[in-house]
């Protein structure tokens, strides 16, 4: 059913949860590529045991680089029509990913971005909400797009989009870079509501809001 | 007064050149500046008064002040050049590491022509469908 879809999962030190995430996702998506970005724990082995293809960076390069590696890997599969970028920490819902691929199957868009702010399911804290709003505002300004949630890791792209995108921002600014390239390549895009689950685990290790400073700097000094 | 204009002009010129210069031009500029630096250093050793004269002409208080201003500008240029160089090295390492990662992983479905995918990106993609049957060896 989803033989034409690759789930691209950037992986960095998530040994605790990765097996569950992969097992759960594999019930729907048989093709999953985990890009292990030089994890120091046994994340890669656990992902492999759970049934994912694991591509291992010999050194840590950053999430943006991991995504591009996953894209390059998926492009090797001639049967691949769609790619979904999916977080390794269990924040994303498989059902959301499914809905996004179905949206792409309607063929009127090339890219589907997930947004936390289109419905009330996701409940980020007040500070996080504020930071995300600011980041989205900046991203819209820089990339001349109109999105409600620019830094959501859940997105789906079709083959056309994948071939015209080349992520060069190794670290965190890749989210804005993808948006910028989608806009520049005149790809058709839309947003769908997704539910991002802030678990104890993801909250404990998740991106601190300091990252917004890093993202901004990386964008300014391209 | 003149020194302010000079500092600002040199600053922007350096940044503009550093941002645009690539490859052989960049290298040539770097070599030229080394020669200029050497000559200037030698000249100021032989004629130490030259800095004071220049400072007077430019409206700076003393020769040492002029040297300090120059030093700051050169340092900034060095930082900019180093940063850009670092960025390009980083991009190269990324490509290299990606290549290694993809080669190591292989692609079970088709062991053949997959190895020049990552570096050439989208362009390789259009050609790929035709290459599939050829089974060209990768390594």
Coordinates of C-alpha atoms in Angstrom, one line a residue:
Chain A
X1 CA 0.0 0.0 0.0
X2 CA 2.8 2.4 0.9
X3 CA 5.5 0.6 -1.2
X4 CA 6.0 3.9 -3.0
X5 CA 6.8 5.8 0.1
X6 CA 10.0 6.1 2.1
X7 CA 10.0 7.4 5.7
X8 CA 13.2 9.4 6.3
X9 CA 14.1 9.4 9.9
X10 CA 17.2 11.4 11.1
X11 CA 18.6 9.6 14.1
X12 CA 20.9 10.9 16.8
X13 CA 21.1 9.2 20.2
X14 CA 17.6 8.0 20.6
X15 CA 18.3 4.4 21.6
X16 CA 15.6 4.6 24.3
X17 CA 12.7 5.1 21.9
X18 CA 13.8 4.4 18.3
X19 CA 12.8 0.7 18.3
X20 CA 9.2 1.5 19.3
X21 CA 9.0 4.4 16.9
X22 CA 10.2 2.2 14.0
X23 CA 8.1 -0.8 14.9
X24 CA 5.0 1.4 15.1
X25 CA 5.7 3.2 11.8
X26 CA 6.5 -0.1 10.0
X27 CA 2.9 -1.3 10.5
X28 CA 2.0 1.3 7.9
X29 CA 5.2 2.1 6.1
X30 CA 7.3 -0.9 5.0
X31 CA 10.2 1.3 3.7
X32 CA 12.0 3.3 6.4
X33 CA 15.5 4.7 6.2
X34 CA 17.1 5.8 9.4
X35 CA 20.0 8.1 8.9
X36 CA 22.2 7.6 12.0
X37 CA 24.1 10.9 12.4
X38 CA 27.0 9.4 14.4
X39 CA 25.1 8.4 17.5
X40 CA 27.2 7.4 20.5
X41 CA 24.7 4.9 21.7
X42 CA 23.3 1.8 20.0
X43 CA 20.5 3.7 18.2
X44 CA 21.6 2.4 14.8
X45 CA 21.5 -1.3 15.9
X46 CA 18.1 -0.9 17.5
X47 CA 16.7 0.8 14.4
X48 CA 18.1 -1.9 12.2
X49 CA 16.7 -4.6 14.5
X50 CA 13.3 -3.0 14.3
X51 CA 13.4 -3.3 10.5
X52 CA 14.6 0.0 9.2
X53 CA 17.4 0.5 6.6
X54 CA 20.2 2.3 8.5
X55 CA 22.5 4.7 6.7
X56 CA 25.3 5.7 9.0
X57 CA 27.2 9.0 8.8
X58 CA 30.8 8.3 9.8
X59 CA 30.8 11.6 11.8
X60 CA 28.1 13.8 13.2
X61 CA 27.0 16.3 10.6
X62 CA 23.6 17.6 11.8
X63 CA 20.0 17.0 11.2
X64 CA 19.9 18.9 7.9
X65 CA 22.7 16.7 6.5
X66 CA 21.0 13.6 7.7
X67 CA 17.8 14.5 5.9
X68 CA 19.6 15.1 2.6
X69 CA 21.4 11.8 3.0
X70 CA 18.0 10.1 3.5
X71 CA 16.6 11.9 0.4
X72 CA 19.6 10.8 -1.7
X73 CA 19.0 7.2 -0.4
X74 CA 15.3 7.2 -1.3
X75 CA 16.0 8.6 -4.7
X76 CA 17.9 5.4 -5.5
X77 CA 14.6 3.5 -5.3
X78 CA 12.9 3.8 -8.7
X79 CA 9.6 2.8 -7.1
X80 CA 9.8 5.8 -4.7
X81 CA 7.1 8.4 -5.4
X82 CA 6.9 10.0 -1.9
X83 CA 9.1 10.7 1.0
X84 CA 8.0 11.6 4.6
X85 CA 10.4 13.2 7.0
X86 CA 9.7 11.8 10.4
X87 CA 11.2 12.5 13.8
X88 CA 12.9 9.6 15.7
X89 CA 11.7 10.7 19.2
X90 CA 8.1 9.6 18.9
X91 CA 6.7 13.1 18.6
X92 CA 5.0 12.4 15.2
X93 CA 1.9 10.4 14.5
X94 CA 2.0 7.7 11.8
X95 CA -1.6 8.6 11.0
X96 CA -0.6 12.1 10.2
X97 CA 2.1 10.9 7.9
X98 CA -0.4 8.7 6.2
X99 CA -2.8 11.5 5.7
X100 CA 0.0 13.6 4.2
X101 CA 0.9 11.0 1.6
X102 CA -2.7 10.6 0.7
X103 CA -2.8 14.4 0.2
X104 CA 0.1 14.1 -2.2
X105 CA -1.6 11.3 -4.1
X106 CA -4.2 13.9 -5.1
X107 CA -1.4 15.2 -7.4
X108 CA -2.3 18.9 -6.9
X109 CA 0.6 19.7 -4.6
X110 CA 4.3 18.6 -4.5
X111 CA 5.0 19.3 -0.8
X112 CA 2.8 18.9 2.3
X113 CA 4.0 20.6 5.5
X114 CA 2.7 19.6 8.8
X115 CA 1.4 22.4 11.1
X116 CA 0.9 22.3 14.8
X117 CA -1.2 25.4 14.7
X118 CA -4.1 24.5 12.3
X119 CA -6.0 22.7 15.1
X120 CA -5.9 22.6 18.8
X121 CA -4.5 19.1 19.3
X122 CA -0.9 20.1 19.9
X123 CA -0.3 21.8 23.2
X124 CA 3.1 23.4 23.3
X125 CA 3.9 25.5 26.4
X126 CA 3.4 29.2 26.3
X127 CA 7.1 30.1 25.7
X128 CA 7.5 27.4 23.1
X129 CA 4.4 28.7 21.3
X130 CA 5.8 32.2 21.3
X131 CA 9.2 31.1 20.0
X132 CA 7.6 29.0 17.2
X133 CA 5.4 32.0 16.2
X134 CA 8.4 34.3 16.0
X135 CA 10.4 31.6 14.0
X136 CA 7.5 31.2 11.6
X137 CA 7.2 34.9 11.2
X138 CA 10.9 35.2 10.4
X139 CA 10.8 32.2 8.0
X140 CA 7.8 33.7 6.1
X141 CA 9.6 37.0 5.8
X142 CA 12.8 35.4 4.5
X143 CA 11.3 32.9 2.2
X144 CA 8.2 34.8 1.0
X145 CA 5.9 32.0 1.9
X146 CA 2.8 31.9 4.1
X147 CA 3.0 29.0 6.5
X148 CA 1.6 28.7 10.0
X149 CA 4.4 26.5 11.3
X150 CA 7.8 26.7 9.7
X151 CA 9.8 24.4 12.0
X152 CA 7.8 21.2 12.0
X153 CA 9.8 18.1 11.3
X154 CA 6.9 16.3 9.7
X155 CA 6.6 16.9 6.0
X156 CA 5.9 14.9 2.8
X157 CA 7.5 15.5 -0.6
X158 CA 6.9 13.9 -3.9
X159 CA 9.7 12.8 -6.3
X160 CA 9.6 16.1 -8.2
X161 CA 10.1 18.1 -5.1
X162 CA 12.8 15.8 -3.9
X163 CA 14.9 16.2 -7.1
X164 CA 14.7 20.0 -6.9
X165 CA 15.7 20.3 -3.3
X166 CA 19.2 20.1 -2.1
X167 CA 19.7 20.8 1.7
X168 CA 23.0 22.6 2.4
X169 CA 22.3 23.8 5.9
X170 CA 23.8 21.0 7.9
X171 CA 22.4 22.0 11.3
X172 CA 19.0 23.4 12.3
X173 CA 18.3 26.0 9.6
X174 CA 17.5 23.3 7.2
X175 CA 13.8 23.6 8.0
X176 CA 13.7 27.2 6.7
X177 CA 16.0 26.1 3.9
X178 CA 13.5 23.5 2.7
X179 CA 10.7 26.1 2.8
X180 CA 12.9 28.6 0.9
X181 CA 13.8 26.1 -1.8
X182 CA 10.2 24.9 -2.2
X183 CA 9.2 28.5 -2.8
X184 CA 12.1 29.2 -5.1
X185 CA 11.6 26.1 -7.2
X186 CA 7.9 27.1 -7.6
X187 CA 6.8 23.8 -6.1
X188 CA 3.1 23.6 -5.1
X189 CA 2.7 23.2 -1.4
X190 CA 0.1 23.1 1.3
X191 CA -0.2 22.6 5.0
X192 CA -2.2 20.0 6.9
X193 CA -2.8 19.9 10.6
X194 CA -0.7 17.5 12.6
X195 CA -0.5 16.5 16.2
X196 CA 2.9 16.8 17.7
X197 CA 3.1 14.8 21.0
X198 CA 5.2 16.4 23.7
X199 CA 6.0 13.5 25.8
X200 CA 8.1 13.6 29.0
X201 CA 10.9 12.1 26.9
X202 CA 10.8 14.6 24.1
X203 CA 10.4 17.4 26.5
X204 CA 13.4 16.3 28.5
X205 CA 15.7 16.1 25.5
X206 CA 13.9 18.1 22.8
X207 CA 15.2 21.2 21.2
X208 CA 15.7 23.9 23.7
X209 CA 14.4 27.3 22.7
X210 CA 18.1 28.4 22.5
X211 CA 18.0 26.7 19.2
X212 CA 15.9 29.5 17.7
X213 CA 18.9 31.8 18.2
X214 CA 21.1 29.3 16.4
X215 CA 18.7 28.9 13.6
X216 CA 18.4 32.7 13.1
X217 CA 22.2 33.0 13.0
X218 CA 22.6 30.2 10.5
X219 CA 20.0 31.8 8.3
X220 CA 21.6 35.2 8.4
X221 CA 25.2 33.9 7.7
X222 CA 24.5 31.7 4.8
Chain B
X1 CA 38.1 62.6 8.9
X2 CA 39.7 60.8 6.0
X3 CA 40.6 57.9 8.1
X4 CA 36.9 57.2 8.9
X5 CA 36.0 57.1 5.2
X6 CA 39.1 54.9 4.6
X7 CA 38.2 52.5 7.3
X8 CA 34.6 52.1 6.1
X9 CA 35.5 51.8 2.4
X10 CA 38.2 49.2 3.1
X11 CA 36.0 47.3 5.4
X12 CA 33.2 47.0 2.9
X13 CA 35.6 46.4 0.0
X14 CA 37.3 43.5 1.9
X15 CA 34.0 41.9 2.8
X16 CA 32.7 42.3 -0.7
X17 CA 35.8 40.8 -2.2
X18 CA 35.9 38.0 0.3
X19 CA 32.3 37.1 -0.3
X20 CA 32.6 37.0 -4.1
X21 CA 36.2 35.9 -4.7
X22 CA 36.4 32.2 -5.4
X23 CA 39.1 29.7 -6.5
X24 CA 42.1 31.1 -8.3
X25 CA 41.1 34.8 -7.9
X26 CA 40.9 34.3 -4.2
X27 CA 44.2 32.6 -4.0
X28 CA 45.9 35.3 -6.2
X29 CA 44.5 38.0 -4.0
X30 CA 45.8 36.3 -0.9
X31 CA 49.3 36.0 -2.5
X32 CA 49.2 39.6 -3.6
X33 CA 48.3 40.8 -0.1
X34 CA 51.1 38.7 1.4
X35 CA 53.6 40.5 -0.9
X36 CA 52.1 43.9 -0.2
X37 CA 52.3 43.1 3.5
X38 CA 56.0 42.1 3.3
X39 CA 57.0 45.2 1.3
X40 CA 55.1 47.4 3.7
X41 CA 56.7 45.8 6.7
X42 CA 60.1 46.1 5.2
X43 CA 59.5 49.7 4.2
X44 CA 58.4 50.7 7.7
X45 CA 61.4 49.1 9.2
X46 CA 63.7 51.1 6.9
X47 CA 61.7 54.4 7.1
X48 CA 59.9 54.3 10.5
X49 CA 58.7 57.9 10.0
X50 CA 56.6 56.9 7.1
X51 CA 53.7 55.9 9.4
X52 CA 53.7 59.3 11.1
X53 CA 53.7 61.0 7.7
X54 CA 50.9 58.9 6.5
X55 CA 48.9 59.3 9.7
X56 CA 49.3 63.1 9.3
X57 CA 48.2 62.9 5.7
X58 CA 45.1 60.9 6.6
X59 CA 44.2 63.0 9.7
X60 CA 45.0 60.3 12.3
X61 CA 46.8 61.4 15.4
X62 CA 49.9 59.2 15.4
X63 CA 51.5 56.5 13.3
X64 CA 50.8 53.9 16.0
X65 CA 47.1 54.8 15.8
X66 CA 47.1 54.2 12.1
X67 CA 48.8 50.9 12.6
X68 CA 46.2 49.9 15.1
X69 CA 43.3 50.8 12.7
X70 CA 45.0 48.8 9.9
X71 CA 45.5 45.9 12.3
X72 CA 41.9 45.8 13.2
X73 CA 40.8 45.9 9.5
X74 CA 43.2 43.1 8.6
X75 CA 42.0 41.0 11.5
X76 CA 38.4 41.4 10.4
X77 CA 39.3 40.4 6.9
X78 CA 41.1 37.4 8.2
X79 CA 38.1 36.3 10.3
X80 CA 35.8 36.7 7.3
X81 CA 38.1 34.7 5.0
X82 CA 38.6 32.0 7.6
X83 CA 34.9 31.7 8.2
X84 CA 34.2 31.3 4.5
X85 CA 37.0 28.8 4.1
X86 CA 35.6 26.8 7.0
X87 CA 32.2 26.8 5.5
X88 CA 33.4 25.3 2.2
X89 CA 35.5 22.7 4.0
X90 CA 32.5 21.7 6.0
X91 CA 30.4 21.4 2.8
X92 CA 33.1 19.1 1.3
X93 CA 33.2 16.9 4.5
X94 CA 29.5 16.6 4.4
X95 CA 29.5 15.4 0.8
X96 CA 32.3 13.0 1.6
X97 CA 30.6 11.6 4.7
X98 CA 27.3 11.2 2.8
X99 CA 29.1 9.4 0.0
X100 CA 30.7 7.0 2.5
X101 CA 27.4 6.5 4.3
X102 CA 25.4 5.7 1.2
X103 CA 28.1 3.4 -0.3
X104 CA 28.3 1.5 3.0
X105 CA 24.6 1.1 3.2
X106 CA 24.3 0.0 -0.4
X107 CA 21.0 -0.4 -2.1
X108 CA 19.6 -4.0 -2.0
X109 CA 17.2 -3.6 -4.8
X110 CA 19.7 -2.5 -7.3
X111 CA 23.4 -2.9 -6.5
X112 CA 24.5 -1.2 -9.7
X113 CA 24.6 2.5 -10.7
X114 CA 23.8 4.3 -7.4
X115 CA 27.1 5.8 -6.4
X116 CA 27.1 9.2 -8.0
X117 CA 23.7 10.2 -6.7
X118 CA 24.4 12.3 -3.7
X119 CA 27.1 14.5 -5.1
X120 CA 25.3 15.4 -8.3
X121 CA 21.9 15.6 -6.7
X122 CA 19.0 16.4 -9.0
X123 CA 20.9 16.2 -12.3
X124 CA 21.9 12.6 -11.8
X125 CA 18.3 11.8 -11.1
X126 CA 17.0 12.4 -14.6
X127 CA 19.6 10.2 -16.1
X128 CA 19.2 7.4 -13.6
X129 CA 16.2 5.7 -15.0
X130 CA 18.1 4.9 -18.2
X131 CA 21.1 3.7 -16.3
X132 CA 19.2 1.2 -14.3
X133 CA 19.6 -1.7 -16.6
X134 CA 23.3 -1.2 -17.4
X135 CA 24.6 -2.6 -14.0
X136 CA 27.6 -0.3 -14.2
X137 CA 30.0 -1.3 -11.4
X138 CA 30.5 1.2 -8.6
X139 CA 33.8 0.5 -7.2

